[in-house]
mmCIF file of C-alpha atoms in Angstrom:
data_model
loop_
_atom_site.group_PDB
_atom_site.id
_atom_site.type_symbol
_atom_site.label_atom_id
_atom_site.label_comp_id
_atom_site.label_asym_id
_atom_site.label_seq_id
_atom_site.Cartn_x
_atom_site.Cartn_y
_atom_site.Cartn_z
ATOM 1 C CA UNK A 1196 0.000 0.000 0.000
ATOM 2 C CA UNK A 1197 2.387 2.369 0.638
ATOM 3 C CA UNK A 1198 3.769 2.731 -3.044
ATOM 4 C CA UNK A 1199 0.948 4.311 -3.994
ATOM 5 C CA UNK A 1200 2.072 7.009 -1.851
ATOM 6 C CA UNK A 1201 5.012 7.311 -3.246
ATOM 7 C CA UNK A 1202 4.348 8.641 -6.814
ATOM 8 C CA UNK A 1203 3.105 11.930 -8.165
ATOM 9 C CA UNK A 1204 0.562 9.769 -10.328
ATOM 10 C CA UNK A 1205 -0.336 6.494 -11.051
ATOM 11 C CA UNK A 1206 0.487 4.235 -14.203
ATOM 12 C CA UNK A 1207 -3.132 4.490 -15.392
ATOM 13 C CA UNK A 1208 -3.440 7.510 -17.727
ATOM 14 C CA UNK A 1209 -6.015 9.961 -17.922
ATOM 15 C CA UNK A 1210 -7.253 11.322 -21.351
ATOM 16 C CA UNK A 1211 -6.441 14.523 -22.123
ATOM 17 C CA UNK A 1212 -7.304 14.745 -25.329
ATOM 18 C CA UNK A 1213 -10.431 13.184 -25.782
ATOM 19 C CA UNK A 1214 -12.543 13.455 -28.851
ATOM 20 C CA UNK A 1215 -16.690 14.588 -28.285
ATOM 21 C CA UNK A 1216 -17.593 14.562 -24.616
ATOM 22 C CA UNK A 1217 -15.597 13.060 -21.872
ATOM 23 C CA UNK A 1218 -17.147 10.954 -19.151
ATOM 24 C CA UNK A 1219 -15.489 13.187 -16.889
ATOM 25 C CA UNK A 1220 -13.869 17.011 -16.768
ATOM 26 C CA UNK A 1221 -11.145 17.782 -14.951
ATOM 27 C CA UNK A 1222 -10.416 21.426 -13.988
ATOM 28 C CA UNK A 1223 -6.487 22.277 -13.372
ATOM 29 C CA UNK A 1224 -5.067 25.394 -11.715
ATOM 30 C CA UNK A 1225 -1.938 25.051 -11.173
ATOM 31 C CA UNK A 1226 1.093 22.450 -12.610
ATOM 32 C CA UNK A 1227 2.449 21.357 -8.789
ATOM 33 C CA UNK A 1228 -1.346 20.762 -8.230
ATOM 34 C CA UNK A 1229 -2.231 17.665 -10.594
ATOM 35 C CA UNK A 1230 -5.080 15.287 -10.105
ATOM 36 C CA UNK A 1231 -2.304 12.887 -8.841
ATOM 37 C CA UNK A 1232 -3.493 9.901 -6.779
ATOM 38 C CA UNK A 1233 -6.843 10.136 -7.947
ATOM 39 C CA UNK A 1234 -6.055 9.401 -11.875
ATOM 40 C CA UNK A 1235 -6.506 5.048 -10.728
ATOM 41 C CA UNK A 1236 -9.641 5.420 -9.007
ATOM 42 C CA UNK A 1237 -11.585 7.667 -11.945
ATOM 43 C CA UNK A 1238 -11.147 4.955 -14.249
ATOM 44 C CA UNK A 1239 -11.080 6.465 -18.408
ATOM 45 C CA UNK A 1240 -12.413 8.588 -19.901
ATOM 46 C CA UNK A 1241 -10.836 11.691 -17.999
ATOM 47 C CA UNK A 1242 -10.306 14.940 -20.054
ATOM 48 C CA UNK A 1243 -7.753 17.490 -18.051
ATOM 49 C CA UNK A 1244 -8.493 20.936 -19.286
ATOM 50 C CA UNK A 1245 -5.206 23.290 -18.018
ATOM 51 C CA UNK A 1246 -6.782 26.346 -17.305
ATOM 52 C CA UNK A 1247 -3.162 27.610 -16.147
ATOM 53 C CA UNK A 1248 -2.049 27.313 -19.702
ATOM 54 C CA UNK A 1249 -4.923 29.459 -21.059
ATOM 55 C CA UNK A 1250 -7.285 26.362 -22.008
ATOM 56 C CA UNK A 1251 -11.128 27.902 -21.327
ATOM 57 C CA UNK A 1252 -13.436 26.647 -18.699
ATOM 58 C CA UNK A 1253 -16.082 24.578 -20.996
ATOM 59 C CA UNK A 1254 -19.388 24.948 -20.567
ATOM 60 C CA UNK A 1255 -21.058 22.474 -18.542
ATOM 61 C CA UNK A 1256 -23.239 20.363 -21.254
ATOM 62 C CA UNK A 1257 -19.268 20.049 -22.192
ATOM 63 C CA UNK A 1258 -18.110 18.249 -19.428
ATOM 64 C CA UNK A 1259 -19.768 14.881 -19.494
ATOM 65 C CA UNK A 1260 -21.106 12.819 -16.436
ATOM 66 C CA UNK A 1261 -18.729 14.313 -13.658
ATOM 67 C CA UNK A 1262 -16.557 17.783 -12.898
ATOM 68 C CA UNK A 1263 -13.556 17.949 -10.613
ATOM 69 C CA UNK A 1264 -11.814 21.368 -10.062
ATOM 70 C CA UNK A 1265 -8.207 20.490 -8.119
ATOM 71 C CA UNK A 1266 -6.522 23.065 -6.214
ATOM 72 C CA UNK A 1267 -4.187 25.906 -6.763
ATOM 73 C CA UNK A 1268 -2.044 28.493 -5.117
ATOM 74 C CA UNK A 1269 -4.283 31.455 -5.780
ATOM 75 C CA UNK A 1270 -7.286 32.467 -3.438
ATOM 76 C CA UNK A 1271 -10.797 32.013 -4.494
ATOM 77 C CA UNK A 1272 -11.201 35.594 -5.041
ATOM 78 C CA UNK A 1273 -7.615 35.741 -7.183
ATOM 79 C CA UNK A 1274 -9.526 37.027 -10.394
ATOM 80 C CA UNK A 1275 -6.666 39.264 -12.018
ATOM 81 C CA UNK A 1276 -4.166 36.804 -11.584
ATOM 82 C CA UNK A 1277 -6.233 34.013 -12.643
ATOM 83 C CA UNK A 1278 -8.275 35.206 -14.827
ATOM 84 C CA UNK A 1279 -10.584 31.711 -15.596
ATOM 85 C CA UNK A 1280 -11.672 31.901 -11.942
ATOM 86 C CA UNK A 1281 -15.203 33.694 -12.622
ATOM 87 C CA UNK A 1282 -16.377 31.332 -15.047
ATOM 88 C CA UNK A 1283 -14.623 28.463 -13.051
ATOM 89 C CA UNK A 1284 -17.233 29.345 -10.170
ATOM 90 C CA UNK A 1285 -19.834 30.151 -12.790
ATOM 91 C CA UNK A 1286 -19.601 26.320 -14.061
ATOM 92 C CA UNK A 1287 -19.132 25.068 -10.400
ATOM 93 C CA UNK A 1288 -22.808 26.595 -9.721
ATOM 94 C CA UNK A 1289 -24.588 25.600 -12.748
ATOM 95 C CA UNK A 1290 -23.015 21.669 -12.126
ATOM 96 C CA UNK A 1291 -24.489 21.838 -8.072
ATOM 97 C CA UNK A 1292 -27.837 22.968 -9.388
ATOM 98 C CA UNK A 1293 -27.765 21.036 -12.168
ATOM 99 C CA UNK A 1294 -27.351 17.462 -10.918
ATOM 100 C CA UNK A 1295 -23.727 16.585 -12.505
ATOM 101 C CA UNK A 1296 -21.916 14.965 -10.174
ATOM 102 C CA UNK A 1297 -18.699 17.201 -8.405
ATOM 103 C CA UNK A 1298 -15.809 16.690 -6.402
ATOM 104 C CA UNK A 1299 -14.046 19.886 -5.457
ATOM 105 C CA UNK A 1300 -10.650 19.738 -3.839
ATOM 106 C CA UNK A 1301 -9.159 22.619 -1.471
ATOM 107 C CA UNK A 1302 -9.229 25.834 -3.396
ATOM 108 C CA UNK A 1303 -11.799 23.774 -5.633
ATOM 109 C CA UNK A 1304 -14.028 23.950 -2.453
ATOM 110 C CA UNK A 1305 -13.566 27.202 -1.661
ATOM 111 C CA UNK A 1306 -14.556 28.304 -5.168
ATOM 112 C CA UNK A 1307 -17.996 26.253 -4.123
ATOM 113 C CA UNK A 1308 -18.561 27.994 -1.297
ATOM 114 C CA UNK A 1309 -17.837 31.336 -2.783
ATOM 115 C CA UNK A 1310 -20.446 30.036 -6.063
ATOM 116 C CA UNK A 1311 -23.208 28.679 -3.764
ATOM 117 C CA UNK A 1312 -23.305 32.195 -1.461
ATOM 118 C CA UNK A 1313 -20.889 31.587 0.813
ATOM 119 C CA UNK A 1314 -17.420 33.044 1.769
ATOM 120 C CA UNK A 1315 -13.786 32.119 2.066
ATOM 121 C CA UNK A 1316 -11.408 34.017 4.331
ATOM 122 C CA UNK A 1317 -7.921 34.697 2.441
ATOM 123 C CA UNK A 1318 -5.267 33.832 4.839
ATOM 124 C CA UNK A 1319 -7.109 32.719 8.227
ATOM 125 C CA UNK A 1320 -5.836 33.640 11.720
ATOM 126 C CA UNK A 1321 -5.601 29.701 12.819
ATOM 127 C CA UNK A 1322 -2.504 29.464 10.405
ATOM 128 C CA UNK A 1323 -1.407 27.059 7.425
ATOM 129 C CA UNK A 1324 -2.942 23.504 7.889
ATOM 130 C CA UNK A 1325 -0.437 21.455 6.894
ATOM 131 C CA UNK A 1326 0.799 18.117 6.065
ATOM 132 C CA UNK A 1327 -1.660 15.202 7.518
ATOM 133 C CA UNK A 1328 -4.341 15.981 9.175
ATOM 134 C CA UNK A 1329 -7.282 14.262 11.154
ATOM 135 C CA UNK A 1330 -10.909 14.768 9.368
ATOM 136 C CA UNK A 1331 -14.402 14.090 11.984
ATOM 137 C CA UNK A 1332 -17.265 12.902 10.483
ATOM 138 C CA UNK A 1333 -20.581 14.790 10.793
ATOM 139 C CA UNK A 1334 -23.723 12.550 11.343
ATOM 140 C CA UNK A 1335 -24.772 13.558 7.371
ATOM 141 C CA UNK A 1336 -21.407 12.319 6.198
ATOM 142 C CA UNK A 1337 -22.637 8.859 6.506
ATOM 143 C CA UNK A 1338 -24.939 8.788 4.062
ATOM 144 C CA UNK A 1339 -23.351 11.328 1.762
ATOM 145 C CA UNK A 1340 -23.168 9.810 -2.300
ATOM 146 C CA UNK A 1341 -19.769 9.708 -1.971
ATOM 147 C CA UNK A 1342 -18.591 10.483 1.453
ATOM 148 C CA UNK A 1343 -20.913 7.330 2.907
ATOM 149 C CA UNK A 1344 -18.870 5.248 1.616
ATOM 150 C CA UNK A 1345 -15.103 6.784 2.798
ATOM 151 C CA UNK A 1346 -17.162 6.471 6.467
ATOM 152 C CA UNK A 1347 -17.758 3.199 5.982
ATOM 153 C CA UNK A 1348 -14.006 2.627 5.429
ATOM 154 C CA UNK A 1349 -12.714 5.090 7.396
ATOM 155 C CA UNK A 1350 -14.963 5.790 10.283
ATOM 156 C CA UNK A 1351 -12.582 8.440 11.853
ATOM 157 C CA UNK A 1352 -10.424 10.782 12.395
ATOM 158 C CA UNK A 1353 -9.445 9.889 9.000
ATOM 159 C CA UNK A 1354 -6.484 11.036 8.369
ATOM 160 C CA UNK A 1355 -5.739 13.176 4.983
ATOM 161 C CA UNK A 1356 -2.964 15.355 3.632
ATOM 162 C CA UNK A 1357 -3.546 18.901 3.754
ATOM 163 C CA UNK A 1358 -1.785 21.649 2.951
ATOM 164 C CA UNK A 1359 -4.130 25.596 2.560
ATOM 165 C CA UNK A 1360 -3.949 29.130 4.289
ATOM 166 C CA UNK A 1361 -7.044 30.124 2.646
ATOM 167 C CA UNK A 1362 -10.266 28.750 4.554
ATOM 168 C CA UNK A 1363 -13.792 28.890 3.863
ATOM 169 C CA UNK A 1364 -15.597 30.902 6.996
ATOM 170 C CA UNK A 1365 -19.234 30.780 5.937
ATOM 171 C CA UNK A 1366 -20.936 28.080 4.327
ATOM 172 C CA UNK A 1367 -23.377 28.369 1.774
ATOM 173 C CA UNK A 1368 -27.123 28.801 3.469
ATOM 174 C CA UNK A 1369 -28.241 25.047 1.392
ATOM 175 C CA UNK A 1370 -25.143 23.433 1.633
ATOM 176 C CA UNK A 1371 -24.765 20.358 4.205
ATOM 177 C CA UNK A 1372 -21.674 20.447 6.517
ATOM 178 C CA UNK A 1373 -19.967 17.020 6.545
ATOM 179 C CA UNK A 1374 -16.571 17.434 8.012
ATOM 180 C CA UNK A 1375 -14.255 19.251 10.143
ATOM 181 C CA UNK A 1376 -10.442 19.302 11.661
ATOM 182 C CA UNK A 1377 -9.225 20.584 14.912
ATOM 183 C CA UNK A 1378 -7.857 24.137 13.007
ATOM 184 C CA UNK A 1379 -11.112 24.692 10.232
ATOM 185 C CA UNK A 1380 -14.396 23.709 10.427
ATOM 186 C CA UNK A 1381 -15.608 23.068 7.090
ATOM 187 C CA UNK A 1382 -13.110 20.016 5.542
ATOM 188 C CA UNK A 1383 -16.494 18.979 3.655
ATOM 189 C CA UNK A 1384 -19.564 19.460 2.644
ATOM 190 C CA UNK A 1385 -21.964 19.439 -0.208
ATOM 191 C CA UNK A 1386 -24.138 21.769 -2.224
ATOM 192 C CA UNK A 1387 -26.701 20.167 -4.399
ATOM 193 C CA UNK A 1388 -24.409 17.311 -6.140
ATOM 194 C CA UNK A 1389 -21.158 18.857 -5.481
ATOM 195 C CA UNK A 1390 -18.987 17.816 -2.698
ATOM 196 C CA UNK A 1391 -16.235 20.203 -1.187
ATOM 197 C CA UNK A 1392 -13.160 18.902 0.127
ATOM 198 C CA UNK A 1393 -10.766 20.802 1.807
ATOM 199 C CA UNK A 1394 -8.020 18.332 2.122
ATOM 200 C CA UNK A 1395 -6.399 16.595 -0.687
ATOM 201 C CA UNK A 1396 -6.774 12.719 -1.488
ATOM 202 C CA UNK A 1397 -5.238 13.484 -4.796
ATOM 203 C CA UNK A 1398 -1.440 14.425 -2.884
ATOM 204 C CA UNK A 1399 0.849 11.726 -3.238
ATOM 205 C CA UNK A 1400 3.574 11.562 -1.061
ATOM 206 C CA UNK A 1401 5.882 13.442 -4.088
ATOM 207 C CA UNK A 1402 3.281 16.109 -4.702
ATOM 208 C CA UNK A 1403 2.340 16.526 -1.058
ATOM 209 C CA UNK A 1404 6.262 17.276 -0.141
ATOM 210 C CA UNK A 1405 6.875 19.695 -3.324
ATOM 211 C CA UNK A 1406 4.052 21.723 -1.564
ATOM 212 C CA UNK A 1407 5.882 21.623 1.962
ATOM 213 C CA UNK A 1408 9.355 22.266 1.049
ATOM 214 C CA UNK A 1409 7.991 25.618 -1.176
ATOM 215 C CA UNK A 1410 6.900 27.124 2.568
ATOM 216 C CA UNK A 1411 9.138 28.587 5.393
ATOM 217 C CA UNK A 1412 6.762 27.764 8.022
ATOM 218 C CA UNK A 1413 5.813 23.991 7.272
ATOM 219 C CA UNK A 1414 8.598 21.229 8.424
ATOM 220 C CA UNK A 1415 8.962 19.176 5.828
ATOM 221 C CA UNK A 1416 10.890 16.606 7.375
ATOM 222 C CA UNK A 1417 7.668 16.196 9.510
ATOM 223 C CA UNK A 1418 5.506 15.945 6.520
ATOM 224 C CA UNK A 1419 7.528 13.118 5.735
ATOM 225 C CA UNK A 1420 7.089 11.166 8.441
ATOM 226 C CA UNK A 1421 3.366 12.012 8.835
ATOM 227 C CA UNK A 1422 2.927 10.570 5.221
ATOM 228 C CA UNK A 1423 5.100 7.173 6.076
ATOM 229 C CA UNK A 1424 3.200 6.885 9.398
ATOM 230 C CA UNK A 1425 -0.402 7.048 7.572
ATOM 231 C CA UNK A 1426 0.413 5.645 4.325
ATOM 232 C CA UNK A 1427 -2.004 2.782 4.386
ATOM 233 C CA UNK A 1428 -4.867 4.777 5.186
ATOM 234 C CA UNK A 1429 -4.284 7.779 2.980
ATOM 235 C CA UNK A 1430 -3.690 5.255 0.304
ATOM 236 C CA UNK A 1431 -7.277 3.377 1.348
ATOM 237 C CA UNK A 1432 -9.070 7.270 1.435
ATOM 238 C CA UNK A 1433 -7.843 7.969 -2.444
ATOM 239 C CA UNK A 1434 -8.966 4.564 -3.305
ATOM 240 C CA UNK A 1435 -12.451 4.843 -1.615
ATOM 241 C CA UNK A 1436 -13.471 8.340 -1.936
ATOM 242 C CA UNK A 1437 -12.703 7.875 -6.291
ATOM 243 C CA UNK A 1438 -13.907 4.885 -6.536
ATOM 244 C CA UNK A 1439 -17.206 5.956 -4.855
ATOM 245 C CA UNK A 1440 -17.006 9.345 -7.087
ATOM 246 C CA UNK A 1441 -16.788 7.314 -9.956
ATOM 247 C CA UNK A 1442 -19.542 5.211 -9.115
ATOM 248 C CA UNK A 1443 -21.612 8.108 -8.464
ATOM 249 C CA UNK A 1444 -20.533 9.407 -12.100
ATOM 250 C CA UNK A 1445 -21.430 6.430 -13.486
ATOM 251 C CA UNK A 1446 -24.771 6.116 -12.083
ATOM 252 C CA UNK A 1447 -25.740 9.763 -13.388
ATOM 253 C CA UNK A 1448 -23.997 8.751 -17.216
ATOM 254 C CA UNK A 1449 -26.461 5.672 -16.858
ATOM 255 C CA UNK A 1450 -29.708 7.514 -15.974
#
């Protein structure tokens, strides 16, 4: 279990260039923030649209059965330096309202939350969360679409990597609170068929130690050892929460 854990990606590739529709749309901010671990438990069918290399947000009858928007380094509210961030949270409304399934990772969740009504508080007083964490379960996490089933697995703390100064503070007024840590509230919840995530399942133990070492005040060396301590479980959280993502994808393709 643990080599999973210790690659930026896994051997199963994702298609980027895929002709017509793709079963699902991936949304990338950044190129240290990839969708990593997560490329195995998606399955085919996977269309990465680099919105840091000036590829445009597609609409959202353009993005097939499922949406995930990954994390970056700029703030949810970063709309001169990333200039695809309005229409990002634009499409990330339209897909909650509109049934398509949605997983939104870290800044991907704070872009929710600022879509759906809420807010996100640039640079929080608790600090940088960092390295791994330990998620609670809310009650309504258990029978979440997608979270039920990382419950089931994982009952909790789960642990998860996480690494954002940048924190949602309110939620939106519909959206269901499913998870918090001991330094931010809101690790997940959903609005309509998107779930926010603030931690990242994605992070590998390559990708999640690039982020550490590009920050004075996180220790990587302590990163490290938090991600050979928990590697079974983080590697059993990727699994679960994208297989049961992809399930849920495949259920709405099928309807």
């Amino acid at each position: 279990m643990t080599d999973i854990l210790e690659r930026p990606g896994i051997a199963v590739p994702t298609d980027e260039n895929l002709g017509g529709t793709p079963r699902i749309t991936v949304l990338q901010h950044s190129p240290d923030v990839p969708l990593g671990l997560l490329a195995s438990s998606l399955g085919g069918g996977v269309r990465v649209v680099r919105l840091d290399r000036g590829e445009p947000v597609p609409a959202l009858d353009a993005v097939g059965a499922g949406l995930v928007v990954l994390g970056g380094p700029m703030t949810a509210y970063d709309d001169e330096v990333a200039p695809w961030l309005p229409a990002t949270r634009d499409l990330l409304a339209a897909a909650a309202r509109g049934g398509v399934p949605t997983l939104a990772i870290c800044l991907g969740a704070q872009l929710l939350a600022v879509a759906g009504g809420g807010a996100v508080q640039v640079a929080a007083p608790p600090g940088r969360e960092a390295g791994v964490i330990e998620v609670h379960w809310r009650d309504a996490a258990r029978t979440d679409p997608v979270l039920g089933a990382v419950v089931a697995e994982l009952p909790g703390p789960a642990h998860a990597v996480s690494m954002h100064a940048d924190a949602v503070c309110d939620l939106p007024s519909d959206a269901v609170w499913l998870g918090w840590s001991h330094t931010y509230p809101y690790q997940a919840f959903r609005l309509g068929s998107a779930l926010g995530i603030q931690f990242h399942p994605e992070a590998g133990k390559s990708i999640a130690l690039g982020w550490a070492r590009e920050h004075d005040d996180v220790d990587s060396a302590a990163v490290d050892a938090q991600m050979n301590a928990h590697a079974a479980e983080l590697a059993r959280l990727v699994i679960t929460l994208g297989g049961a993502f992809a399930a849920q994808v495949d259920a709405y393709a099928a309807r």
